[in-house]
Amino acid sequence: MQYRALEYSFRRSRSTISLIVKRVSKAIWSLHEKYVKLPASNEEWKNIANGFEKRWNMPLCIGALDGKLVRLRKPNNSGSLYHDYKRNFSLNMLALCDFRFRIIYVDVGEYGYKGDANVFSSSSLKAKLNDNLLNIPEPTNLPGLPDSDKINYFIVADAAFPLSLNIMKPFAGNALSHKQRIYNYRISRARRVIENVFGIMCVKWRILLKPIETNIESANWIIRAIIVLHNFLIDESTTNKTLSMVDHETEVNRDLENGEWRNLLSGSEPLPSIQQIQNHARNWPVEAKMMRENFTIYFNSDIGSVSWQEKMV
């Protein structure tokens, strides 16, 4: 945001414009309890899970999680606190979305040098998951397998996040079995939702494509306001309009076609991902590994497979 240009356009000082932007952003964020909120009941979580299963063939999934870096001008007296791995100054934004491309949780403000796993570990979302404070439904059977082991409802994430009973992520490495590659395809397909959320936001609020020219506090409020406005527009838009913006699959062959946001961002650098900090598989809970194996078996079974998955790996 170039306050210098606005100063001439509106005949107001930069300090006045900065104050107005901050106040308006805070006012918009004050609506977050209406527009940006985690489900409060079992039924609300089940509605999200049903949506992921119907639209993305991902049963028991209650959200897609990812983190991005929002670039800043160099903050005063910050040293290297906000210096990310790309040597830019930035804030971390951690977001969880539902199947409709709505953000249901956001954490903004961690230092840019932190990786995805560290940002998530210090988030209120992780604390609430650990303390069972989110009213997520009890573990249940996989669809079509009434006699199977009970499976947790879970969030899909990329390789940067820790594997747990609450988070399913892809298998890492290149020497994967065919069944593991099928699993990775299915997880990545569901996780595509959050990637598209960030893309849509960058198209509609291009301030995210450049370092934000404000102090850290104002930048934080601006980002939060954008989250509220994003959800407001999703709620007010028709389904067809939203679907035209996002990546979509052809009905016959399931080939992936770019959403409109990718074309509109052509030539621009999207929001960088938060740095992946290596985490070691030996530290993951055995139960989480077993859960991932159960999904791998399920996605490769007659009941849990989709007809086009073989050609995608």
XYZ file of C-alpha atoms in Angstrom:
313
model
C 0.000 0.000 0.000
C 1.628 3.213 -1.210
C 0.475 5.942 1.164
C 2.500 8.487 -0.776
C 0.270 8.019 -3.849
C -2.889 8.139 -1.735
C -1.659 11.304 -0.076
C -1.829 13.167 -3.384
C -5.073 11.519 -4.521
C -7.072 12.290 -1.378
C -5.203 15.357 -0.133
C -4.638 13.807 3.257
C -1.366 13.260 5.065
C 0.184 9.820 5.169
C -0.296 9.653 8.928
C -4.014 10.402 8.536
C -4.428 7.819 5.784
C -2.549 5.260 7.859
C -4.846 5.893 10.813
C -7.968 5.603 8.639
C -6.802 2.328 7.084
C -6.034 0.871 10.497
C -9.392 1.925 11.965
C -11.370 0.596 8.999
C -9.439 -2.690 9.032
C -10.115 -3.130 12.752
C -13.802 -2.370 12.180
C -13.995 -5.017 9.459
C -12.211 -7.560 11.660
C -14.751 -6.881 14.413
C -17.182 -8.868 12.232
C -15.011 -11.977 12.332
C -17.263 -13.794 14.790
C -19.895 -13.785 12.054
C -17.686 -14.444 9.034
C -14.552 -16.244 10.293
C -15.284 -18.828 12.935
C -14.642 -22.459 13.707
C -17.681 -24.737 13.846
C -19.211 -24.863 17.298
C -21.002 -28.217 17.148
C -20.645 -31.796 15.947
C -23.200 -31.156 13.226
C -21.341 -28.167 11.812
C -18.131 -30.192 11.592
C -20.030 -33.067 9.967
C -21.448 -30.674 7.372
C -17.890 -29.687 6.416
C -16.811 -33.347 6.339
C -19.783 -34.215 4.131
C -18.816 -31.383 1.788
C -15.221 -32.607 1.474
C -16.448 -36.145 0.839
C -18.988 -35.080 -1.788
C -16.823 -32.528 -3.617
C -13.311 -33.899 -3.079
C -13.895 -37.608 -2.301
C -12.131 -37.145 1.028
C -14.169 -38.696 3.867
C -13.908 -37.416 7.451
C -11.949 -34.321 6.375
C -12.848 -31.167 8.302
C -10.514 -28.651 6.676
C -7.426 -27.886 4.607
C -4.512 -26.149 6.342
C -1.572 -24.143 5.039
C 0.675 -21.231 5.910
C 1.906 -18.312 3.816
C 4.281 -15.392 4.205
C 2.902 -11.870 3.839
C 5.770 -9.559 2.979
C 6.402 -6.320 4.874
C 8.673 -3.352 4.600
C 11.476 -3.622 7.139
C 9.957 -3.068 10.615
C 11.718 -0.562 12.854
C 13.960 -2.014 15.569
C 13.031 -5.586 14.648
C 16.487 -6.981 13.932
C 15.987 -10.304 12.166
C 12.778 -11.330 13.965
C 10.576 -10.828 10.897
C 13.303 -11.926 8.454
C 12.088 -15.033 6.615
C 14.086 -17.748 4.872
C 13.921 -15.791 1.592
C 15.572 -12.841 3.359
C 12.381 -10.792 3.158
C 10.620 -9.239 6.126
C 7.279 -10.921 6.610
C 4.435 -12.075 8.818
C 3.222 -15.662 8.902
C -0.423 -16.345 8.072
C -1.807 -19.758 9.041
C -5.249 -20.519 7.605
C -7.740 -23.388 7.728
C -10.499 -23.501 5.124
C -13.590 -25.576 4.427
C -14.663 -27.233 1.168
C -16.367 -24.032 -0.022
C -13.104 -22.025 0.003
C -14.149 -20.185 3.179
C -11.540 -19.589 5.860
C -12.747 -20.900 9.209
C -9.593 -20.166 11.204
C -6.690 -17.771 10.786
C -3.609 -16.964 12.838
C -1.652 -13.890 11.754
C 1.392 -12.302 13.271
C 4.071 -14.897 13.965
C 7.598 -13.919 12.992
C 8.542 -14.648 9.393
C 11.503 -16.874 10.244
C 9.281 -19.556 11.768
C 8.358 -22.624 9.706
C 4.902 -24.119 9.163
C 5.312 -26.676 11.913
C 6.461 -24.070 14.444
C 3.686 -21.631 13.547
C 1.121 -24.403 13.906
C 2.638 -25.646 17.175
C 2.227 -22.220 18.782
C -1.267 -21.607 17.382
C -4.527 -21.630 19.308
C -5.827 -24.189 16.790
C -3.210 -26.725 17.872
C -3.952 -26.048 21.542
C -7.687 -26.527 21.037
C -7.146 -29.722 19.066
C -4.882 -31.120 21.779
C -7.335 -30.212 24.535
C -10.410 -31.489 22.634
C -12.111 -28.101 22.821
C -13.523 -27.959 19.283
C -16.492 -30.350 19.567
C -15.171 -32.428 16.684
C -17.252 -35.608 16.256
C -16.026 -38.856 17.741
C -13.999 -41.225 15.538
C -16.144 -43.258 13.174
C -15.962 -45.920 10.465
C -14.821 -45.164 6.956
C -17.734 -44.983 4.479
C -18.771 -48.408 3.250
C -16.777 -50.209 5.953
C -19.062 -50.566 8.987
C -16.728 -53.089 10.615
C -13.506 -51.096 10.135
C -11.471 -49.466 12.876
C -12.750 -46.103 14.047
C -11.010 -43.216 12.267
C -10.542 -39.655 13.536
C -11.960 -36.676 11.712
C -8.908 -34.840 10.417
C -7.350 -31.873 8.593
C -5.358 -32.225 5.350
C -2.022 -30.428 5.153
C 1.218 -30.516 3.189
C 4.536 -32.095 4.088
C 5.605 -29.153 6.264
C 3.123 -30.036 9.006
C 3.431 -32.821 11.584
C 1.550 -36.062 11.071
C -0.963 -36.648 13.870
C -4.399 -38.085 14.535
C -5.743 -34.631 13.639
C -3.592 -34.007 10.547
C -3.028 -36.212 7.523
C -0.187 -35.301 5.164
C 1.461 -36.892 2.110
C 4.165 -39.522 2.267
C 7.562 -37.913 1.714
C 10.280 -38.958 -0.706
C 10.553 -40.286 -4.234
C 10.787 -44.025 -3.596
C 7.093 -44.456 -2.872
C 4.950 -47.474 -3.598
C 2.073 -47.204 -6.063
C -0.425 -47.296 -3.207
C 1.386 -44.473 -1.418
C 1.334 -42.352 -4.577
C -2.415 -42.930 -4.841
C -2.787 -41.785 -1.239
C -0.681 -38.685 -1.938
C -2.803 -37.809 -4.962
C -6.011 -38.035 -2.955
C -4.624 -35.934 -0.102
C -3.173 -33.324 -2.460
C -6.457 -33.123 -4.359
C -8.348 -32.244 -1.182
C -5.612 -29.849 -0.071
C -5.948 -27.957 -3.352
C -8.766 -25.966 -1.726
C -6.508 -23.912 0.538
C -4.064 -23.200 -2.293
C -6.945 -21.733 -4.274
C -8.085 -19.662 -1.297
C -4.739 -17.879 -1.144
C -4.773 -17.414 -4.918
C -8.218 -15.802 -4.903
C -7.172 -13.479 -2.093
C -4.097 -12.304 -4.009
C -6.190 -11.545 -7.098
C -8.793 -9.549 -5.215
C -6.409 -7.801 -2.799
C -3.206 -7.157 -4.679
C -1.686 -5.469 -1.665
C -0.680 -9.050 -0.777
C 1.562 -9.273 -3.838
C 3.968 -6.591 -2.614
C 5.544 -5.729 0.731
C 2.893 -3.964 2.813
C 4.093 -0.414 3.456
C 2.798 -0.035 7.009
C 3.952 -0.840 10.508
C 3.498 -4.405 11.762
C 0.344 -3.705 13.764
C -1.440 -2.082 10.821
C -0.313 -4.861 8.469
C -1.772 -7.396 10.880
C -5.151 -5.632 10.867
C -5.117 -5.277 7.076
C -4.539 -9.014 6.624
C -7.306 -9.855 9.076
C -9.705 -7.501 7.296
C -8.918 -9.211 3.989
C -9.845 -12.578 5.524
C -13.261 -11.260 6.589
C -13.872 -9.668 3.195
C -12.854 -12.873 1.417
C -15.460 -14.887 3.315
C -18.077 -12.167 2.849
C -17.592 -12.314 -0.922
C -17.708 -16.125 -0.951
C -20.997 -15.992 0.959
C -22.461 -13.379 -1.382
C -21.205 -14.900 -4.651
C -22.963 -17.564 -6.671
C -21.431 -21.027 -6.643
C -20.703 -20.817 -10.374
C -18.789 -17.554 -9.948
C -16.627 -19.053 -7.222
C -15.966 -22.205 -9.238
C -14.840 -20.175 -12.254
C -12.134 -18.590 -10.101
C -10.659 -21.824 -8.759
C -8.867 -24.802 -10.277
C -11.353 -27.337 -11.589
C -11.450 -30.760 -13.198
C -12.991 -31.723 -16.516
C -16.032 -33.932 -16.022
C -14.946 -36.713 -18.374
C -11.207 -37.170 -17.849
C -10.741 -35.277 -14.568
C -7.901 -33.303 -16.119
C -6.976 -30.310 -13.985
C -7.658 -26.907 -15.520
C -6.341 -23.680 -14.054
C -8.750 -21.415 -12.274
C -9.182 -17.829 -13.399
C -7.045 -16.577 -10.509
C -3.926 -18.223 -11.957
C -4.377 -16.391 -15.260
C -4.998 -13.099 -13.472
C -1.823 -13.573 -11.432
C 0.286 -14.424 -14.468
C 3.625 -12.679 -14.093
C 3.100 -11.920 -10.399
C 4.714 -13.786 -7.535
C 2.018 -15.302 -5.296
C 2.286 -15.475 -1.528
C 5.409 -17.496 -0.636
C 4.942 -20.616 1.439
C 6.241 -20.722 4.974
C 9.548 -22.541 5.221
C 9.353 -26.268 5.687
C 11.324 -27.305 8.739
C 12.423 -30.912 8.631
C 10.570 -33.146 11.023
C 11.449 -36.771 11.547
C 8.956 -39.562 10.989
C 10.185 -41.437 14.033
C 8.667 -38.723 16.219
C 5.178 -39.117 14.808
C 2.646 -41.022 16.915
C 2.295 -44.688 15.980
C -1.481 -44.233 15.938
C -1.146 -41.463 13.339
C 1.018 -43.670 11.121
C -1.551 -46.454 11.419
C -4.331 -44.039 10.519
C -2.456 -42.962 7.393
C -1.911 -46.612 6.459
C -5.640 -47.251 6.887
C -6.407 -44.409 4.482
C -3.803 -45.734 2.037
C -5.504 -49.123 2.029
C -8.937 -47.519 1.762
C -8.053 -45.277 -1.194
C -6.676 -48.323 -3.026
C -9.738 -50.478 -2.346
C -12.840 -50.984 -4.486
C -14.895 -49.068 -1.928
C -12.604 -46.083 -1.377
C -11.030 -45.573 -4.804
C -12.152 -43.152 -7.521
C -12.244 -44.259 -11.143
C -9.642 -41.800 -12.458
C -6.949 -42.027 -9.780
C -4.738 -44.595 -11.527
C -3.901 -42.266 -14.396
C -2.994 -39.453 -12.000
C 0.064 -41.135 -10.467
